[in-house]
Amino acid sequence: MPEKRIVLRNCGVIDPKRIATYLDGDGFKALHKAREEMTPEAVIDEIKVSGLRGRGGAGFPCGLKWELARKAHGYEKYVICNADEGEVGTFKDRYILERDPFTLIEAMSIAGYAIGSNRGYIYLRGEYHYLLSLLTDVINQAKEKEFLEHFDIDIRLGAGAYICGEESALMDSIEGKRGEVRYRPPFPPQSGLWQQPTIINNVETLMNIPQIILNGARWFSQLGTEQSKGTKVFCVSGDVEKPGVYELLLGSHLRDLVEGLALAEKIKMIQIGGATGRVIPYDMIDTPLSFETILGAGAVTVFDESRDVIDMVYRTMEFLAEESCGKCTPCREGTEVMLDILRRFSNRDGTERDIIILKELSNVMALSSLCGLGQAAPNPVMDSLEYFRSAYDNRMRNVKAGVVT
Ligand SMILES: Cc1cc2nc3c(=O)[nH]c(=O)nc-3n(C[C@H](O)[C@H](O)[C@H](O)COP(=O)(O)O)c2cc1C
């Protein structure tokens, strides 16, 4: 597999517990360069020109987000690292935090300098509590070496809600409230944590920052495709022989990623991007992985011929219905109605009318839900209807084992 390591370059190379090993390489040189040789605006320009887009799922241009926060007025500004990693099938942020936490700390400090913030938070997934002591220690080591003189970092632990990875619910959670999606606008760069300008970036997004500052925007922008610059870290799991974390140039083909890890002829379908991601059949294995085509947060779950597509979609919807925060009706009710219908198909009791309702409901949810959960929850259902329609047809009422009675 043609791996290209930018984000994971230090993983397995440095000792994540000892700052000295990070400093032996180019540790904190990017922060030094940014602070000593560049204005905050120049840092933001560099990130904008690099074309770096968010790796947390939505793909928003990173430099533009930072610029909006830089220009916004507030008595404080905040940098939040989204380490909630609740997406089904993702484990890359954990892998990075375990192996190279120093780069993240450095990147957050650069972000603070760029937007004019002296306070950052790492919002850590509750299940990753075992990383709390490592991260606290890493921050303390950086403080002792005076790398965090201008920027302080705190850690906040989530409590296991998928929705708290969504940026506005995440801020509610840090503020000590129940995590619920906020109405937008205003967007976080204008009014975020405690109504102050805030940038929220995924762990992987931030990991690119020091290398862009050191090597320049032009270097980064030459990697990848027209609208998808750099690399992506993928989490491959499911029916593969070597599940794991792999970093590839954006635009690489799905085939590059999964073939060799699985026996190709046995693959039935692949779910890309987690619970709200896309489901594609094996014959689309030559799809490039990029923001232009299909990507999400980097989860790639492989299902072999023994798996049942309706069962898989049903379980996915069960998760989404359970995790919906309940604030908006289309998501709260829509996921439950979809679940009911999928249950009917599981019990071989679906109808043609159910299919029509699934399609109509899918449009309503996509157009009117408050956040990405409700907007994208229908994706697996719609994809399974498009690519695996016969699975539904075979489970209609009055159809027994594929034969109309
Ligand atoms: C239901 C839901 C869950 C999310 N979970 C995460 C998550 O665990 N980690 C993450 O980085 N982004 C998550 N996001 C995306 C964030 O809202 C946000 O777009 C992201 O943190 C921005 O960072 P980026 O621009 O660096 O990608 C989630 C979004 C939704 C709708």
Coordinates of C-alpha atoms and ligand atoms in Angstrom, one line a residue:
M1 CA 0.0 0.0 0.0
P2 CA 1.5 3.4 -1.0
E3 CA 1.6 5.1 2.4
K4 CA 2.6 8.8 2.7
R5 CA 3.3 9.9 6.3
I6 CA 2.8 13.5 7.2
V7 CA 0.4 13.3 10.1
L8 CA 1.8 10.0 11.4
R9 CA 5.4 10.9 10.7
N10 CA 6.4 10.8 14.3
C11 CA 4.3 7.8 15.3
G12 CA 6.5 5.0 16.4
V13 CA 9.5 7.2 15.9
I14 CA 9.5 9.4 19.0
D15 CA 8.8 8.5 22.6
P16 CA 5.5 10.1 23.4
K17 CA 6.4 10.4 27.0
R18 CA 9.6 12.3 26.6
I19 CA 9.8 15.8 25.1
A20 CA 13.5 15.4 24.4
T21 CA 12.8 12.9 21.7
Y22 CA 10.4 15.3 20.0
L23 CA 13.0 18.1 20.3
D24 CA 15.6 15.8 18.7
G25 CA 13.6 16.0 15.5
D26 CA 12.0 19.3 14.5
G27 CA 9.8 19.6 17.6
F28 CA 8.5 23.1 18.3
K29 CA 10.5 24.6 15.4
A30 CA 7.3 25.5 13.6
L31 CA 6.0 27.3 16.7
H32 CA 9.3 29.2 16.9
K33 CA 9.2 30.1 13.2
A34 CA 5.6 31.2 13.4
R35 CA 6.1 33.4 16.5
E36 CA 9.5 34.8 15.5
E37 CA 9.3 35.1 11.7
M38 CA 5.7 35.4 10.8
T39 CA 2.7 37.7 11.7
P40 CA -0.5 36.0 12.8
E41 CA -2.0 37.0 9.4
A42 CA 1.0 35.4 7.6
V43 CA 0.4 32.2 9.5
I44 CA -3.3 32.2 8.5
D45 CA -2.4 33.0 4.9
E46 CA 0.0 30.1 4.8
I47 CA -2.7 27.7 6.0
K48 CA -5.2 29.2 3.6
V49 CA -2.9 28.8 0.6
S50 CA -2.0 25.2 1.7
G51 CA -5.6 24.3 1.0
L52 CA -5.8 22.3 4.3
R53 CA -9.4 21.3 5.0
G54 CA -10.9 19.9 8.2
R55 CA -10.4 16.2 8.8
G56 CA -13.3 15.8 11.3
G57 CA -15.8 15.1 8.5
A58 CA -17.1 18.4 7.2
G59 CA -14.0 19.4 5.2
F60 CA -14.3 23.1 6.0
P61 CA -11.2 25.2 4.9
C62 CA -9.0 25.5 8.0
G63 CA -7.4 28.8 7.1
L64 CA -10.7 30.5 6.5
K65 CA -12.0 29.3 9.9
W66 CA -9.0 30.8 11.6
E67 CA -9.3 34.0 9.6
L68 CA -12.9 34.5 10.7
A69 CA -11.9 34.0 14.4
R70 CA -8.9 36.3 14.0
K71 CA -11.2 39.1 12.7
A72 CA -14.0 38.5 15.2
H73 CA -14.2 40.6 18.4
G74 CA -14.3 39.1 21.9
Y75 CA -12.7 39.5 25.3
E76 CA -11.3 36.0 25.0
K77 CA -10.7 33.7 22.1
Y78 CA -10.5 29.9 22.3
V79 CA -8.8 27.0 20.4
I80 CA -10.6 23.7 20.8
C81 CA -9.1 20.4 19.7
N82 CA -11.9 18.0 18.9
A83 CA -10.6 14.6 20.2
D84 CA -14.1 13.2 20.8
E85 CA -13.7 10.6 18.1
G86 CA -17.2 9.1 18.4
E87 CA -17.6 8.3 14.8
V88 CA -18.3 4.6 14.3
G89 CA -15.2 2.8 12.9
T90 CA -12.7 5.6 13.7
F91 CA -9.7 5.2 15.9
K92 CA -7.1 7.4 14.2
D93 CA -7.1 10.2 16.7
R94 CA -6.5 7.8 19.6
Y95 CA -3.6 6.3 17.6
I96 CA -2.1 9.8 17.1
L97 CA -2.7 11.0 20.7
E98 CA -1.1 7.8 22.0
R99 CA 2.0 8.2 19.8
D100 CA 2.6 11.9 19.1
P101 CA 0.8 14.2 21.5
F102 CA 3.6 16.8 21.2
T103 CA 2.8 17.8 17.6
L104 CA -0.8 18.4 18.7
I105 CA 0.3 20.7 21.5
E106 CA 2.5 22.6 19.2
A107 CA -0.2 22.9 16.5
M108 CA -2.7 24.3 19.1
S109 CA -0.2 26.9 20.2
I110 CA 0.4 28.0 16.6
A111 CA -3.4 28.2 16.2
G112 CA -3.6 30.3 19.3
Y113 CA -1.0 32.7 18.0
A114 CA -2.7 32.9 14.7
I115 CA -6.2 33.8 16.0
G116 CA -5.1 35.8 19.0
S117 CA -6.0 33.3 21.7
N118 CA -4.1 32.3 24.9
R119 CA -6.4 29.4 25.9
G120 CA -7.1 26.0 24.4
Y121 CA -9.0 22.9 25.3
I122 CA -8.6 19.4 24.2
Y123 CA -12.1 17.7 24.3
L124 CA -11.2 14.1 24.9
R125 CA -13.5 11.2 24.3
G126 CA -14.7 9.8 27.7
E127 CA -13.5 6.3 26.7
Y128 CA -10.0 7.7 26.2
H129 CA -9.7 8.7 29.9
Y130 CA -6.6 6.5 30.1
L131 CA -4.8 9.2 27.9
L132 CA -5.5 11.9 30.4
S133 CA -2.3 11.4 32.4
L134 CA -0.2 11.2 29.3
L135 CA -1.7 14.4 27.9
T136 CA -1.4 16.2 31.2
D137 CA 2.2 15.2 31.5
V138 CA 3.0 16.2 27.9
I139 CA 1.5 19.7 28.5
N140 CA 3.5 20.0 31.7
Q141 CA 6.7 19.1 30.0
A142 CA 6.0 21.7 27.3
K143 CA 5.4 24.3 30.0
E144 CA 8.6 23.4 31.8
K145 CA 10.5 24.0 28.6
E146 CA 8.7 27.3 28.2
F147 CA 6.9 26.4 25.0
L148 CA 3.5 27.3 26.4
E149 CA 4.3 30.7 27.9
H150 CA 1.7 32.4 25.7
F151 CA -0.9 29.6 25.5
D152 CA -2.4 27.4 28.1
I153 CA -4.1 24.1 27.4
D154 CA -6.8 22.3 29.5
I155 CA -8.3 19.0 28.9
R156 CA -12.0 18.3 29.2
L157 CA -13.4 14.7 29.2
G158 CA -16.6 13.8 27.4
A159 CA -19.1 11.5 28.9
G160 CA -19.7 9.2 25.9
A161 CA -22.3 11.0 23.8
Y162 CA -21.7 10.8 20.0
I163 CA -23.4 14.2 19.6
C164 CA -20.8 15.8 21.7
G165 CA -18.3 15.4 18.8
E166 CA -20.5 17.9 16.9
E167 CA -18.9 21.2 17.5
S168 CA -21.7 23.2 19.0
A169 CA -22.8 20.4 21.3
L170 CA -19.2 19.9 22.2
M171 CA -19.0 23.6 23.4
D172 CA -22.2 23.1 25.4
S173 CA -20.6 20.1 27.1
I174 CA -17.4 22.1 27.9
E175 CA -19.7 24.8 29.4
G176 CA -21.1 22.1 31.7
K177 CA -24.4 21.8 30.0
R178 CA -26.1 18.8 28.4
G179 CA -24.6 18.5 24.9
E180 CA -27.2 19.7 22.4
V181 CA -26.8 21.2 19.0
R182 CA -27.0 25.0 18.8
Y183 CA -28.8 27.0 16.2
R184 CA -26.5 28.6 13.6
P185 CA -25.6 31.3 12.8
P186 CA -23.7 32.5 14.7
F187 CA -20.9 30.1 13.9
P188 CA -18.2 29.3 16.4
P189 CA -15.5 31.6 14.9
Q190 CA -17.9 34.5 15.7
S191 CA -19.6 33.2 18.8
G192 CA -18.5 29.9 20.2
L193 CA -17.4 28.8 23.7
W194 CA -19.0 31.2 26.2
Q195 CA -20.1 33.3 23.3
Q196 CA -16.5 34.1 22.4
P197 CA -14.8 33.6 19.0
T198 CA -13.7 30.0 18.9
I199 CA -12.0 27.6 16.5
I200 CA -12.7 23.9 16.7
N201 CA -10.4 21.6 14.8
N202 CA -10.1 17.8 14.6
V203 CA -6.9 16.2 16.0
E204 CA -5.7 15.2 12.5
T205 CA -6.4 18.6 11.0
L206 CA -4.1 20.2 13.6
M207 CA -1.4 17.6 13.1
N208 CA -0.7 19.0 9.6
I209 CA -0.1 22.6 10.9
P210 CA 3.6 22.4 12.0
Q211 CA 4.6 20.7 8.8
I212 CA 2.9 23.3 6.7
I213 CA 4.6 26.1 8.6
L214 CA 8.0 24.4 8.3
N215 CA 7.8 23.3 4.7
G216 CA 5.5 26.0 3.3
A217 CA 2.0 26.1 1.8
R218 CA 3.3 25.3 -1.7
W219 CA 4.8 22.0 -0.6
F220 CA 1.5 20.9 1.0
S221 CA -0.7 22.2 -1.9
Q222 CA 1.2 20.1 -4.4
L223 CA 0.0 16.9 -2.6
G224 CA -3.4 15.4 -3.2
T225 CA -6.0 16.6 -5.7
E226 CA -7.5 19.9 -6.8
Q227 CA -9.8 20.4 -3.9
S228 CA -8.3 17.9 -1.4
K229 CA -4.7 18.7 -0.4
G230 CA -2.4 16.6 1.6
T231 CA -3.0 13.1 3.1
K232 CA -5.8 11.4 5.0
V233 CA -5.5 9.0 7.8
F234 CA -7.9 6.1 7.4
C235 CA -9.1 3.6 9.9
V236 CA -9.7 0.3 8.2
S237 CA -11.7 -2.3 10.1
G238 CA -14.3 -5.1 9.6
D239 CA -13.7 -8.1 7.4
V240 CA -10.0 -7.5 6.7
E241 CA -6.9 -9.4 7.7
K242 CA -5.0 -6.3 8.8
P243 CA -7.2 -3.7 10.4
G244 CA -5.4 -0.6 11.3
V245 CA -4.5 3.1 10.7
Y246 CA -3.1 4.0 7.3
E247 CA -2.1 7.4 5.9
L248 CA -2.5 7.9 2.1
L249 CA -2.4 10.8 -0.2
L250 CA -5.8 12.3 -0.8
G251 CA -7.1 11.1 -4.2
S252 CA -5.7 7.5 -3.6
H253 CA -8.1 4.8 -4.7
L254 CA -10.1 2.8 -2.2
R255 CA -8.6 -0.3 -3.9
D256 CA -5.1 0.9 -2.7
L257 CA -6.4 1.0 0.8
V258 CA -8.3 -2.3 1.2
E259 CA -6.9 -4.7 -1.3
G260 CA -4.1 -6.6 0.3
L261 CA -5.8 -6.1 3.6
A262 CA -8.8 -8.3 2.6
L263 CA -9.5 -11.0 0.1
A264 CA -10.9 -8.8 -2.5
E265 CA -13.3 -11.2 -4.2
K266 CA -15.1 -11.8 -0.8
I267 CA -15.8 -8.1 -0.2
K268 CA -19.5 -7.3 -0.5
M269 CA -19.7 -3.7 0.5
I270 CA -17.7 -0.9 2.2
Q271 CA -19.0 1.7 4.6
I272 CA -16.9 4.9 4.3
G273 CA -17.2 7.7 6.8
G274 CA -18.9 5.8 9.7
A275 CA -22.6 5.7 10.7
T276 CA -23.6 8.8 8.6
G277 CA -21.2 7.9 5.8
R278 CA -21.7 6.2 2.5
V279 CA -22.2 2.5 1.7
I280 CA -20.8 1.3 -1.6
P281 CA -20.7 -2.1 -3.4
Y282 CA -17.4 -3.8 -4.2
D283 CA -17.6 -2.8 -7.9
M284 CA -17.0 0.8 -6.9
I285 CA -13.6 -0.1 -5.3
D286 CA -11.8 2.2 -7.8
T287 CA -13.5 5.3 -6.4
P288 CA -10.9 7.9 -5.4
L289 CA -10.9 9.0 -1.7
S290 CA -11.2 12.8 -1.6
F291 CA -13.5 15.6 -0.6
E292 CA -14.7 15.7 -4.3
T293 CA -15.9 12.1 -4.1
I294 CA -16.2 10.3 -0.8
L295 CA -14.3 10.7 2.5
G296 CA -15.9 11.6 5.9
A297 CA -13.8 11.3 9.0
G298 CA -11.7 8.4 7.6
A299 CA -13.6 5.2 8.7
V300 CA -13.4 2.4 6.2
T301 CA -15.4 -0.6 7.3
V302 CA -15.3 -3.7 5.1
F303 CA -18.1 -6.2 4.9
D304 CA -17.7 -9.6 3.2
E305 CA -20.3 -11.7 1.4
S306 CA -21.5 -13.2 4.7
R307 CA -22.9 -9.8 5.9
D308 CA -26.5 -8.8 5.4
V309 CA -26.9 -5.2 4.1
I310 CA -30.3 -4.6 5.8
D311 CA -28.9 -5.9 9.1
M312 CA -26.0 -3.6 8.8
V313 CA -28.1 -0.5 8.0
Y314 CA -30.6 -1.4 10.7
R315 CA -27.8 -1.5 13.4
T316 CA -26.4 1.8 12.1
M317 CA -29.8 3.4 12.3
E318 CA -30.3 2.0 15.8
F319 CA -27.1 3.7 16.8
L320 CA -28.1 7.1 15.3
A321 CA -31.6 7.0 16.8
E322 CA -30.1 6.3 20.2
E323 CA -27.5 9.1 19.8
S324 CA -29.8 11.8 18.4
C325 CA -29.7 14.6 20.9
G326 CA -33.5 15.1 20.3
K327 CA -33.5 18.8 19.9
C328 CA -34.8 18.9 16.4
T329 CA -37.9 17.0 15.3
P330 CA -36.7 15.7 11.9
C331 CA -33.7 13.9 13.4
R332 CA -35.4 12.8 16.7
E333 CA -38.5 11.4 15.0
G334 CA -37.0 10.6 11.6
T335 CA -34.4 8.2 12.8
E336 CA -37.0 6.3 14.9
V337 CA -39.4 6.1 11.9
M338 CA -36.6 4.8 9.7
L339 CA -35.7 2.3 12.4
D340 CA -39.3 1.0 12.5
I341 CA -39.4 0.6 8.7
L342 CA -36.0 -1.2 8.6
R343 CA -37.2 -3.5 11.4
R344 CA -40.2 -4.4 9.2
F345 CA -37.8 -5.3 6.4
S346 CA -35.7 -7.4 8.8
N347 CA -38.8 -9.3 9.6
R348 CA -39.7 -9.8 5.9
D349 CA -42.7 -7.5 6.3
G350 CA -41.7 -4.4 4.3
T351 CA -43.9 -2.8 1.7
E352 CA -43.5 -0.7 -1.4
R353 CA -45.0 2.2 0.6
D354 CA -42.3 1.8 3.2
I355 CA -39.7 2.4 0.4
I356 CA -41.5 5.6 -0.6
I357 CA -41.6 6.8 3.0
L358 CA -37.9 6.1 3.4
K359 CA -37.1 8.2 0.4
E360 CA -39.4 11.1 1.3
L361 CA -38.2 11.1 4.9
S362 CA -34.7 11.1 3.8
N363 CA -35.2 14.3 1.9
V364 CA -37.0 16.0 4.8
M365 CA -34.2 15.0 7.3
A366 CA -31.4 16.1 5.0
L367 CA -33.0 19.5 4.4
S368 CA -34.4 20.3 7.8
S369 CA -32.3 18.7 10.5
L370 CA -30.2 21.0 12.7
C371 CA -26.9 19.2 12.3
G372 CA -25.0 16.7 10.4
L373 CA -26.3 13.8 12.4
G374 CA -29.9 14.2 11.2
Q375 CA -28.9 15.5 7.8
A376 CA -26.7 12.5 7.0
A377 CA -28.4 9.8 8.9
P378 CA -30.4 8.6 5.8
N379 CA -27.1 8.1 3.8
P380 CA -26.7 4.4 4.6
V381 CA -30.4 3.7 3.9
M382 CA -30.4 5.6 0.6
D383 CA -27.2 3.9 -0.5
S384 CA -28.4 0.5 0.4
L385 CA -31.6 1.2 -1.6
E386 CA -29.6 2.3 -4.6
Y387 CA -27.0 -0.4 -4.7
F388 CA -28.7 -3.3 -2.9
R389 CA -32.3 -2.9 -3.8
S390 CA -32.9 -6.6 -4.2
A391 CA -32.2 -7.1 -0.5
Y392 CA -35.3 -5.0 0.2
D393 CA -37.4 -6.5 -2.6
N394 CA -36.7 -10.0 -1.2
R395 CA -38.0 -8.9 2.2
M396 CA -41.3 -7.4 1.1
R397 CA -44.5 -8.8 2.7
N398 CA -45.8 -11.7 0.4
V399 CA -42.3 -12.5 -0.9
K400 CA -40.9 -15.7 0.4
A401 CA -37.2 -16.5 -0.1
G402 CA -37.0 -14.3 -3.2
V403 CA -40.2 -15.7 -4.9
V404 CA -43.3 -13.6 -5.2
T405 CA -46.3 -15.6 -3.8
Ligands
LIG1 C1 -22.9 14.0 15.1 C2 -21.6 14.6 14.8 C3 -20.5 14.0 15.4 C4 -19.2 14.5 15.2 N1 -18.1 14.0 15.8 C5 -16.9 14.5 15.6 C6 -15.8 13.9 16.3 O1 -15.9 13.0 17.1 N2 -14.5 14.5 16.0 C7 -14.4 15.5 15.1 O2 -13.3 16.0 14.9 N3 -15.4 16.1 14.5 C8 -16.7 15.6 14.7 N4 -17.7 16.2 14.1 C9 -17.5 17.3 13.2 C10 -17.5 18.6 14.0 O3 -18.8 19.1 14.2 C11 -16.6 19.7 13.4 O4 -17.0 19.8 12.0 C12 -15.1 19.4 13.4 O5 -14.7 19.1 14.7 C13 -14.4 20.6 12.9 O6 -13.0 20.3 12.8 P1 -12.2 20.2 11.4 O7 -12.7 21.5 10.6 O8 -10.8 20.2 11.7 O9 -12.7 19.0 10.7 C14 -19.0 15.6 14.3 C15 -20.2 16.1 13.6 C16 -21.4 15.6 13.9 C17 -22.6 16.2 13.1

